[in-house]
mmCIF file of C-alpha atoms and ligand atoms in Angstrom:
data_model
loop_
_atom_site.group_PDB
_atom_site.id
_atom_site.type_symbol
_atom_site.label_atom_id
_atom_site.label_comp_id
_atom_site.label_asym_id
_atom_site.label_seq_id
_atom_site.Cartn_x
_atom_site.Cartn_y
_atom_site.Cartn_z
ATOM 1 C CA MET A 322 21.029 -3.630 -38.259
ATOM 2 C CA THR A 323 17.580 -2.506 -39.380
ATOM 3 C CA TRP A 324 14.626 -4.839 -39.827
ATOM 4 C CA ASN A 325 12.586 -4.437 -43.015
ATOM 5 C CA ALA A 326 10.506 -7.567 -43.454
ATOM 6 C CA LYS A 327 6.804 -7.747 -42.630
ATOM 7 C CA ASP A 328 6.978 -11.569 -42.435
ATOM 8 C CA LEU A 329 9.174 -14.319 -41.045
ATOM 9 C CA LEU A 330 8.963 -17.236 -43.478
ATOM 10 C CA GLY A 331 12.255 -19.101 -43.084
ATOM 11 C CA ILE A 332 15.834 -18.950 -41.860
ATOM 12 C CA GLU A 333 17.288 -19.741 -45.295
ATOM 13 C CA GLU A 334 16.482 -16.213 -46.486
ATOM 14 C CA LEU A 335 18.004 -14.434 -43.460
ATOM 15 C CA THR A 336 21.520 -13.064 -43.252
ATOM 16 C CA ALA A 337 23.744 -13.655 -40.232
ATOM 17 C CA GLY A 338 23.124 -10.030 -39.278
ATOM 18 C CA GLU A 339 19.331 -10.472 -39.376
ATOM 19 C CA ILE A 340 19.504 -13.635 -37.260
ATOM 20 C CA GLY A 341 21.755 -11.771 -34.807
ATOM 21 C CA THR A 342 19.236 -8.911 -34.674
ATOM 22 C CA ILE A 343 16.438 -11.313 -33.708
ATOM 23 C CA LEU A 344 18.607 -13.000 -31.057
ATOM 24 C CA ASP A 345 19.721 -9.639 -29.613
ATOM 25 C CA THR A 346 16.118 -8.430 -29.505
ATOM 26 C CA ALA A 347 15.119 -11.684 -27.775
ATOM 27 C CA GLU A 348 17.886 -11.071 -25.255
ATOM 28 C CA SER A 349 16.269 -7.741 -24.380
ATOM 29 C CA PHE A 350 12.857 -9.373 -23.986
ATOM 30 C CA SER A 351 14.176 -12.235 -21.845
ATOM 31 C CA GLU A 352 14.402 -9.740 -18.972
ATOM 32 C CA VAL A 353 10.651 -9.070 -19.350
ATOM 33 C CA THR A 354 9.897 -12.802 -19.129
ATOM 34 C CA LEU A 355 11.506 -12.898 -15.670
ATOM 35 C CA ARG A 356 9.374 -10.070 -14.240
ATOM 36 C CA SER A 357 6.381 -10.796 -11.998
ATOM 37 C CA VAL A 358 4.250 -8.775 -14.464
ATOM 38 C CA LYS A 359 5.446 -10.023 -17.870
ATOM 39 C CA LYS A 360 3.991 -7.224 -19.951
ATOM 40 C CA VAL A 361 5.120 -4.271 -22.086
ATOM 41 C CA PRO A 362 2.826 -2.150 -24.290
ATOM 42 C CA ALA A 363 4.764 -2.523 -27.569
ATOM 43 C CA LEU A 364 1.933 -4.174 -29.585
ATOM 44 C CA ARG A 365 -1.047 -2.559 -27.869
ATOM 45 C CA GLY A 366 -3.994 -2.466 -30.279
ATOM 46 C CA LYS A 367 -2.575 -5.146 -32.610
ATOM 47 C CA ILE A 368 -4.524 -8.331 -33.307
ATOM 48 C CA VAL A 369 -2.651 -11.630 -33.548
ATOM 49 C CA VAL A 370 -4.296 -14.846 -34.805
ATOM 50 C CA ASN A 371 -2.872 -18.341 -34.330
ATOM 51 C CA LEU A 372 -3.920 -20.225 -37.474
ATOM 52 C CA PHE A 373 -2.796 -23.781 -36.743
ATOM 53 C CA TYR A 374 -3.794 -26.585 -39.125
ATOM 54 C CA GLU A 375 -1.640 -29.072 -37.190
ATOM 55 C CA PRO A 376 -1.432 -29.772 -33.450
ATOM 56 C CA SER A 377 1.046 -27.831 -31.329
ATOM 57 C CA THR A 378 1.854 -27.361 -27.659
ATOM 58 C CA ARG A 379 5.075 -25.316 -27.451
ATOM 59 C CA THR A 380 4.806 -23.074 -30.508
ATOM 60 C CA GLN A 381 1.149 -22.131 -30.179
ATOM 61 C CA HIS A 382 1.308 -21.597 -26.417
ATOM 62 C CA SER A 383 4.468 -19.499 -26.509
ATOM 63 C CA PHE A 384 3.247 -17.358 -29.416
ATOM 64 C CA SER A 385 0.009 -16.664 -27.488
ATOM 65 C CA LEU A 386 1.950 -15.767 -24.345
ATOM 66 C CA ALA A 387 4.422 -13.670 -26.330
ATOM 67 C CA ALA A 388 1.634 -11.687 -28.013
ATOM 68 C CA LYS A 389 -0.113 -11.116 -24.676
ATOM 69 C CA SER A 390 3.182 -10.059 -23.068
ATOM 70 C CA LEU A 391 3.471 -7.410 -25.792
ATOM 71 C CA SER A 392 -0.129 -6.295 -24.990
ATOM 72 C CA ALA A 393 -1.560 -7.527 -28.327
ATOM 73 C CA GLU A 394 -5.038 -9.041 -28.584
ATOM 74 C CA VAL A 395 -4.828 -12.779 -29.311
ATOM 75 C CA GLN A 396 -7.836 -14.026 -31.257
ATOM 76 C CA PRO A 397 -8.530 -17.712 -30.673
ATOM 77 C CA PHE A 398 -9.163 -19.626 -33.897
ATOM 78 C CA SER A 399 -9.978 -23.300 -34.095
ATOM 79 C CA VAL A 400 -9.423 -24.801 -37.540
ATOM 80 C CA ALA A 401 -11.395 -27.906 -36.511
ATOM 81 C CA SER A 402 -14.558 -25.889 -35.859
ATOM 82 C CA SER A 403 -14.021 -23.376 -38.681
ATOM 83 C CA SER A 404 -15.411 -23.295 -42.216
ATOM 84 C CA THR A 405 -12.271 -25.129 -43.321
ATOM 85 C CA THR A 406 -14.361 -28.219 -42.614
ATOM 86 C CA LYS A 407 -16.778 -26.982 -45.323
ATOM 87 C CA GLY A 408 -13.959 -26.647 -47.845
ATOM 88 C CA GLU A 409 -12.893 -23.005 -47.374
ATOM 89 C CA THR A 410 -9.360 -22.516 -48.630
ATOM 90 C CA LEU A 411 -6.415 -21.398 -46.536
ATOM 91 C CA LEU A 412 -6.207 -18.143 -48.492
ATOM 92 C CA ASP A 413 -9.910 -17.346 -48.140
ATOM 93 C CA THR A 414 -9.730 -18.117 -44.424
ATOM 94 C CA ALA A 415 -6.725 -15.844 -43.961
ATOM 95 C CA ARG A 416 -8.230 -13.046 -46.077
ATOM 96 C CA ASN A 417 -11.321 -13.107 -43.873
ATOM 97 C CA LEU A 418 -9.181 -12.946 -40.733
ATOM 98 C CA GLN A 419 -7.308 -9.981 -42.211
ATOM 99 C CA ALA A 420 -10.561 -8.277 -43.216
ATOM 100 C CA THR A 421 -11.721 -8.446 -39.615
ATOM 101 C CA GLY A 422 -8.569 -6.822 -38.322
ATOM 102 C CA ALA A 423 -5.771 -9.387 -37.970
ATOM 103 C CA ASP A 424 -2.401 -7.639 -38.052
ATOM 104 C CA ILE A 425 -0.281 -10.776 -37.642
ATOM 105 C CA ILE A 426 -1.195 -14.327 -38.688
ATOM 106 C CA ILE A 427 0.878 -17.154 -37.248
ATOM 107 C CA LEU A 428 0.507 -20.139 -39.563
ATOM 108 C CA ARG A 429 1.218 -23.817 -39.062
ATOM 109 C CA HIS A 430 0.202 -25.898 -42.060
ATOM 110 C CA PRO A 431 1.130 -29.307 -43.511
ATOM 111 C CA ALA A 432 1.940 -27.841 -46.963
ATOM 112 C CA SER A 433 5.488 -26.619 -47.630
ATOM 113 C CA GLY A 434 5.341 -23.086 -48.986
ATOM 114 C CA SER A 435 1.959 -22.273 -47.438
ATOM 115 C CA ALA A 436 3.357 -19.416 -45.329
ATOM 116 C CA ARG A 437 4.942 -17.755 -48.377
ATOM 117 C CA HIS A 438 1.692 -18.221 -50.314
ATOM 118 C CA LEU A 439 -0.187 -16.284 -47.611
ATOM 119 C CA ALA A 440 2.494 -13.656 -47.145
ATOM 120 C CA ARG A 441 2.380 -12.731 -50.835
ATOM 121 C CA ALA A 442 -1.394 -12.314 -50.774
ATOM 122 C CA LEU A 443 -1.824 -10.447 -47.482
ATOM 123 C CA THR A 444 -0.822 -7.062 -46.133
ATOM 124 C CA ALA A 445 -0.915 -8.570 -42.627
ATOM 125 C CA SER A 446 2.342 -10.031 -41.327
ATOM 126 C CA VAL A 447 2.724 -13.794 -41.645
ATOM 127 C CA ILE A 448 4.932 -15.811 -39.322
ATOM 128 C CA ASN A 449 5.734 -19.368 -40.340
ATOM 129 C CA ALA A 450 5.156 -21.663 -37.355
ATOM 130 C CA GLY A 451 6.008 -24.758 -39.416
ATOM 131 C CA ASP A 452 5.129 -25.452 -43.072
ATOM 132 C CA GLY A 453 5.300 -29.105 -44.067
ATOM 133 C CA ALA A 454 8.878 -30.371 -44.208
ATOM 134 C CA HIS A 455 10.146 -26.939 -45.279
ATOM 135 C CA GLU A 456 10.967 -24.692 -42.292
ATOM 136 C CA HIS A 457 10.144 -23.988 -38.652
ATOM 137 C CA PRO A 458 12.090 -20.740 -38.251
ATOM 138 C CA THR A 459 11.151 -19.797 -34.702
ATOM 139 C CA GLN A 460 12.183 -23.256 -33.420
ATOM 140 C CA ALA A 461 15.615 -22.767 -34.970
ATOM 141 C CA LEU A 462 15.841 -19.280 -33.443
ATOM 142 C CA VAL A 463 14.973 -20.778 -30.050
ATOM 143 C CA ASP A 464 17.681 -23.412 -30.522
ATOM 144 C CA LEU A 465 20.260 -20.817 -31.602
ATOM 145 C CA PHE A 466 19.335 -18.604 -28.644
ATOM 146 C CA THR A 467 19.717 -21.574 -26.273
ATOM 147 C CA LEU A 468 23.148 -22.427 -27.696
ATOM 148 C CA ARG A 469 24.292 -18.810 -27.555
ATOM 149 C CA ARG A 470 23.176 -18.554 -23.923
ATOM 150 C CA ARG A 471 25.039 -21.793 -23.037
ATOM 151 C CA PHE A 472 28.262 -21.237 -24.992
ATOM 152 C CA GLY A 473 28.338 -17.447 -25.482
ATOM 153 C CA ARG A 474 28.709 -17.964 -29.247
ATOM 154 C CA ILE A 475 27.562 -20.095 -32.172
ATOM 155 C CA ALA A 476 30.619 -19.753 -34.421
ATOM 156 C CA GLY A 477 32.951 -22.716 -34.114
ATOM 157 C CA LEU A 478 30.501 -24.984 -32.285
ATOM 158 C CA ARG A 479 30.109 -28.506 -33.649
ATOM 159 C CA VAL A 480 26.413 -29.388 -33.591
ATOM 160 C CA ALA A 481 24.901 -32.770 -34.478
ATOM 161 C CA ILE A 482 21.333 -32.946 -35.751
ATOM 162 C CA VAL A 483 20.209 -36.515 -35.220
ATOM 163 C CA GLY A 484 17.352 -38.473 -36.785
ATOM 164 C CA ASP A 485 14.823 -37.925 -39.541
ATOM 165 C CA VAL A 486 16.495 -34.977 -41.266
ATOM 166 C CA LEU A 487 14.786 -35.743 -44.575
ATOM 167 C CA HIS A 488 11.273 -34.964 -43.297
ATOM 168 C CA SER A 489 12.173 -32.386 -40.650
ATOM 169 C CA ARG A 490 11.431 -28.673 -40.931
ATOM 170 C CA VAL A 491 13.253 -28.191 -37.621
ATOM 171 C CA ALA A 492 16.404 -29.733 -39.116
ATOM 172 C CA ARG A 493 16.275 -27.506 -42.198
ATOM 173 C CA SER A 494 15.805 -24.287 -40.239
ATOM 174 C CA ASN A 495 18.522 -25.259 -37.740
ATOM 175 C CA LEU A 496 20.898 -26.186 -40.506
ATOM 176 C CA TRP A 497 20.544 -22.791 -42.222
ATOM 177 C CA GLY A 498 20.861 -20.866 -38.972
ATOM 178 C CA LEU A 499 23.874 -22.790 -37.683
ATOM 179 C CA LEU A 500 25.734 -22.537 -40.987
ATOM 180 C CA ARG A 501 24.978 -18.831 -41.333
ATOM 181 C CA LEU A 502 26.368 -18.160 -37.849
ATOM 182 C CA GLY A 503 29.524 -20.194 -38.441
ATOM 183 C CA ALA A 504 28.848 -23.507 -36.690
ATOM 184 C CA GLN A 505 29.945 -26.899 -38.018
ATOM 185 C CA VAL A 506 26.881 -29.049 -38.700
ATOM 186 C CA VAL A 507 26.880 -32.854 -38.617
ATOM 187 C CA LEU A 508 23.786 -34.762 -39.696
ATOM 188 C CA VAL A 509 23.479 -38.187 -38.084
ATOM 189 C CA GLY A 510 20.947 -40.901 -38.879
ATOM 190 C CA PRO A 511 20.121 -43.828 -41.137
ATOM 191 C CA SER A 512 20.965 -43.290 -44.805
ATOM 192 C CA THR A 513 17.251 -43.463 -45.686
ATOM 193 C CA LEU A 514 16.558 -40.418 -43.469
ATOM 194 C CA VAL A 515 19.871 -38.547 -43.947
ATOM 195 C CA PRO A 516 20.567 -38.648 -47.687
ATOM 196 C CA ARG A 517 24.010 -37.769 -49.077
ATOM 197 C CA GLU A 518 22.622 -34.792 -51.039
ATOM 198 C CA PHE A 519 22.690 -32.712 -47.852
ATOM 199 C CA GLU A 520 26.501 -32.673 -48.128
ATOM 200 C CA ASN A 521 26.077 -30.146 -50.955
ATOM 201 C CA LEU A 522 24.865 -27.641 -48.343
ATOM 202 C CA GLY A 523 28.199 -27.735 -46.513
ATOM 203 C CA VAL A 524 27.404 -30.178 -43.722
ATOM 204 C CA GLU A 525 28.971 -33.500 -42.718
ATOM 205 C CA ILE A 526 26.919 -36.695 -42.771
ATOM 206 C CA HIS A 527 27.539 -39.709 -40.543
ATOM 207 C CA HIS A 528 25.544 -42.855 -39.970
ATOM 208 C CA ASP A 529 27.276 -43.745 -36.684
ATOM 209 C CA ILE A 530 26.439 -41.594 -33.660
ATOM 210 C CA ASP A 531 29.142 -43.176 -31.497
ATOM 211 C CA ARG A 532 31.964 -41.567 -33.474
ATOM 212 C CA GLU A 533 30.509 -38.116 -32.755
ATOM 213 C CA LEU A 534 29.940 -38.482 -28.995
ATOM 214 C CA GLU A 535 33.278 -36.989 -27.920
ATOM 215 C CA ARG A 536 33.382 -34.447 -30.747
ATOM 216 C CA CYS A 537 30.164 -32.413 -30.619
ATOM 217 C CA ASP A 538 29.189 -29.486 -28.384
ATOM 218 C CA ALA A 539 25.482 -30.116 -28.862
ATOM 219 C CA PHE A 540 23.201 -32.884 -30.072
ATOM 220 C CA ASN A 541 19.783 -31.833 -31.347
ATOM 221 C CA PHE A 542 17.534 -34.906 -31.538
ATOM 222 C CA LEU A 543 14.600 -34.885 -33.946
ATOM 223 C CA ARG A 544 11.305 -36.549 -33.168
ATOM 224 C CA ILE A 545 10.901 -39.855 -34.949
ATOM 225 C CA GLN A 546 7.537 -39.939 -36.678
ATOM 226 C CA THR A 547 6.271 -43.479 -36.361
ATOM 227 C CA GLU A 548 4.710 -43.354 -39.843
ATOM 228 C CA ARG A 549 8.280 -43.369 -41.224
ATOM 229 C CA GLN A 550 8.706 -46.897 -39.888
ATOM 230 C CA ALA A 551 5.520 -47.939 -41.678
ATOM 231 C CA ALA A 552 7.056 -46.537 -44.870
ATOM 232 C CA GLY A 553 10.044 -48.858 -44.397
ATOM 233 C CA LEU A 554 12.597 -46.097 -43.819
ATOM 234 C CA PHE A 555 13.982 -47.912 -40.771
ATOM 235 C CA PRO A 556 13.324 -51.475 -39.614
ATOM 236 C CA SER A 557 11.970 -50.936 -36.093
ATOM 237 C CA LEU A 558 11.885 -48.346 -33.316
ATOM 238 C CA ARG A 559 13.948 -50.714 -31.171
ATOM 239 C CA GLU A 560 16.683 -50.897 -33.785
ATOM 240 C CA TYR A 561 16.558 -47.125 -34.422
ATOM 241 C CA THR A 562 16.950 -46.471 -30.690
ATOM 242 C CA ALA A 563 19.858 -48.905 -30.381
ATOM 243 C CA MET A 564 21.691 -47.222 -33.269
ATOM 244 C CA PHE A 565 20.841 -43.528 -32.842
ATOM 245 C CA GLY A 566 19.168 -42.984 -29.446
ATOM 246 C CA MET A 567 20.883 -41.175 -26.569
ATOM 247 C CA ASN A 568 21.110 -43.190 -23.373
ATOM 248 C CA ALA A 569 23.116 -42.910 -20.146
ATOM 249 C CA THR A 570 25.983 -45.027 -21.517
ATOM 250 C CA ARG A 571 26.408 -42.767 -24.537
ATOM 251 C CA ALA A 572 25.861 -39.609 -22.459
ATOM 252 C CA ARG A 573 28.811 -40.526 -20.231
ATOM 253 C CA ARG A 574 31.087 -40.256 -23.266
ATOM 254 C CA LEU A 575 30.048 -36.684 -24.196
ATOM 255 C CA LYS A 576 32.634 -33.983 -23.818
ATOM 256 C CA PRO A 577 32.370 -31.662 -20.792
ATOM 257 C CA GLY A 578 29.726 -29.007 -21.312
ATOM 258 C CA ALA A 579 28.070 -30.760 -24.256
ATOM 259 C CA VAL A 580 24.290 -30.389 -24.249
ATOM 260 C CA ILE A 581 21.332 -32.451 -25.419
ATOM 261 C CA MET A 582 18.510 -30.649 -27.211
ATOM 262 C CA HIS A 583 15.122 -31.686 -28.563
ATOM 263 C CA PRO A 584 12.434 -29.438 -30.076
ATOM 264 C CA GLY A 585 9.699 -31.621 -28.594
ATOM 265 C CA PRO A 586 7.532 -33.524 -28.331
ATOM 266 C CA VAL A 587 10.003 -36.181 -27.113
ATOM 267 C CA ASN A 588 9.292 -39.856 -27.717
ATOM 268 C CA ARG A 589 10.729 -41.015 -24.405
ATOM 269 C CA GLY A 590 12.586 -44.271 -24.845
ATOM 270 C CA VAL A 591 13.080 -43.677 -28.581
ATOM 271 C CA GLU A 592 15.240 -40.601 -29.313
ATOM 272 C CA LEU A 593 16.229 -40.179 -25.652
ATOM 273 C CA THR A 594 15.868 -42.300 -22.551
ATOM 274 C CA ALA A 595 13.897 -40.595 -19.765
ATOM 275 C CA GLU A 596 17.117 -40.474 -17.725
ATOM 276 C CA VAL A 597 18.821 -38.419 -20.441
ATOM 277 C CA ALA A 598 15.796 -36.232 -21.229
ATOM 278 C CA ASP A 599 15.563 -35.243 -17.557
ATOM 279 C CA GLY A 600 19.307 -35.368 -16.874
ATOM 280 C CA PRO A 601 21.946 -32.675 -16.348
ATOM 281 C CA ARG A 602 22.953 -32.499 -20.050
ATOM 282 C CA SER A 603 19.413 -31.797 -21.204
ATOM 283 C CA VAL A 604 18.479 -28.200 -22.110
ATOM 284 C CA ILE A 605 15.030 -29.158 -23.407
ATOM 285 C CA LEU A 606 13.123 -27.065 -20.884
ATOM 286 C CA GLU A 607 15.524 -24.146 -21.411
ATOM 287 C CA GLN A 608 14.567 -24.315 -25.108
ATOM 288 C CA ALA A 609 10.883 -24.199 -24.147
ATOM 289 C CA ALA A 610 11.456 -21.288 -21.763
ATOM 290 C CA HIS A 611 13.429 -19.263 -24.332
ATOM 291 C CA GLY A 612 10.518 -19.682 -26.764
ATOM 292 C CA LEU A 613 8.722 -16.803 -25.080
ATOM 293 C CA ALA A 614 11.471 -14.158 -25.493
ATOM 294 C CA VAL A 615 12.339 -15.322 -29.017
ATOM 295 C CA ARG A 616 8.717 -15.185 -30.173
ATOM 296 C CA MET A 617 8.233 -11.778 -28.519
ATOM 297 C CA ALA A 618 11.210 -10.581 -30.559
ATOM 298 C CA VAL A 619 9.789 -11.945 -33.813
ATOM 299 C CA LEU A 620 6.324 -10.437 -33.219
ATOM 300 C CA PHE A 621 7.933 -7.124 -32.291
ATOM 301 C CA LEU A 622 10.179 -6.964 -35.372
ATOM 302 C CA VAL A 623 7.599 -8.005 -37.979
ATOM 303 C CA SER A 624 5.331 -5.280 -36.552
ATOM 304 C CA GLY A 625 7.791 -2.690 -37.798
ATOM 305 C CA HIS A 626 9.664 -1.871 -34.611
ATOM 306 C CA ALA A 627 13.331 -0.983 -34.497
ATOM 307 C CA PRO A 628 15.547 -3.828 -33.286
ATOM 308 C CA GLN A 629 16.291 -4.016 -29.573
ATOM 309 C CA GLY A 630 19.414 -5.151 -27.789
ATOM 310 C CA GLN A 631 23.023 -3.995 -27.607
ATOM 311 C CA GLY A 632 22.153 -1.117 -25.268
ATOM 312 C CA SER A 633 18.751 -0.254 -26.770
ATOM 313 C CA ASP A 634 15.981 -0.995 -24.277
ATOM 314 C CA SER A 635 13.026 1.278 -25.021
ATOM 315 C CA ALA A 636 10.541 -1.530 -25.690
ATOM 316 C CA VAL A 637 11.637 -3.371 -22.595
ATOM 317 C CA GLN A 638 11.090 -0.274 -20.483
ATOM 318 C CA GLY A 639 7.662 0.147 -21.986
ATOM 319 C CA ALA A 640 8.033 2.917 -24.559
ATOM 320 C CA SER A 641 7.499 1.458 -28.006
ATOM 321 C CA SER A 642 10.225 2.334 -30.499
ATOM 322 C CA PRO A 643 9.295 4.427 -33.527
ATOM 323 C CA ALA A 644 7.468 2.199 -35.981
ATOM 324 C CA THR A 645 7.183 2.470 -39.708
ATOM 325 C CA THR A 646 4.249 0.950 -41.521
ATOM 326 C CA HIS A 647 4.569 -2.106 -43.743
ATOM 327 C CA ASN A 648 3.837 0.043 -46.782
ATOM 328 C CA GLU A 649 6.706 2.359 -45.888
ATOM 329 C CA ARG A 650 9.018 -0.605 -45.483
ATOM 330 C CA SER A 651 8.069 -2.545 -48.588
HETATM 331 N N1 CP B 2071 8.766 -27.886 -31.319
HETATM 332 C C1 CP B 2071 7.481 -27.744 -31.696
HETATM 333 O O1 CP B 2071 7.175 -27.223 -32.763
HETATM 334 O O2 CP B 2071 6.577 -28.221 -30.787
HETATM 335 P P1 CP B 2071 5.001 -28.102 -30.968
HETATM 336 O O3 CP B 2071 4.622 -28.979 -32.123
HETATM 337 O O4 CP B 2071 4.427 -28.582 -29.664
HETATM 338 O O5 CP B 2071 4.671 -26.671 -31.240
#
């Protein structure tokens, strides 16, 4: 499978083959992440900018590490101390970053569609690190990679996505990726946060987590945003936790091998008890660890490199694969 896109904007637009290419390439890079010197020269001379208009721990940190591991220059950029505070637009900000040499812009922004807006206007690559409630593609790729590592496959798995699906970019990206790779997807949560319309996408919807405990291979819990309670979408955190939270009693009913996932940050005591979050079913820190290899793969592919994996290991050994330019590929 070749890779032709200069950007990564969402999972919805990817084929199963393209998702597989990213996961296979990440598999090649995961060996690099285990070395004492976690560095290959594949992106030497490239400039990567993290343009984050919302807070982030996992995504921003792992993209920075991934870019450095590929020998790119990572330019720090603080939105809070930038001319954004004087009213400069997202597009003007990004155009100025491109004019001063940025090859790849990693964007997190509260507006859905903001990554596509930039990608259309720039020759630099744009990677969507979360745009409003639309998509968070690299989180879904991390989750798919984690499942594939655990189960050896995605096809045929039954995966529950639990919580505030309506407002969750993680849920949307996961849903597209899981369906494309042949998993069964079950959305679980209160009817105000898991509306029936999602059934049109080919997923099941249930408002009772207990009926799914023995049936699912994985449960991916979404962070509850406390402002949703203020909006009256569920009565109280205590009631939400009682109905949809994972605790030790529920965890004992899971089928053998079933795993508990969470993109982070976890509200301990709300989506998961601390005992479950830190317990043997939890793969939360595996997800965080896989973020490095997955984001290396995405940076590598959008830079125009040939896919890695399935016996191809030139980037991993240090020799960058032949690259085409974005103009040649577009
Ligand atoms: N999962 C995730 O996007 O976490 P951060 O907000 O910390 O990047």
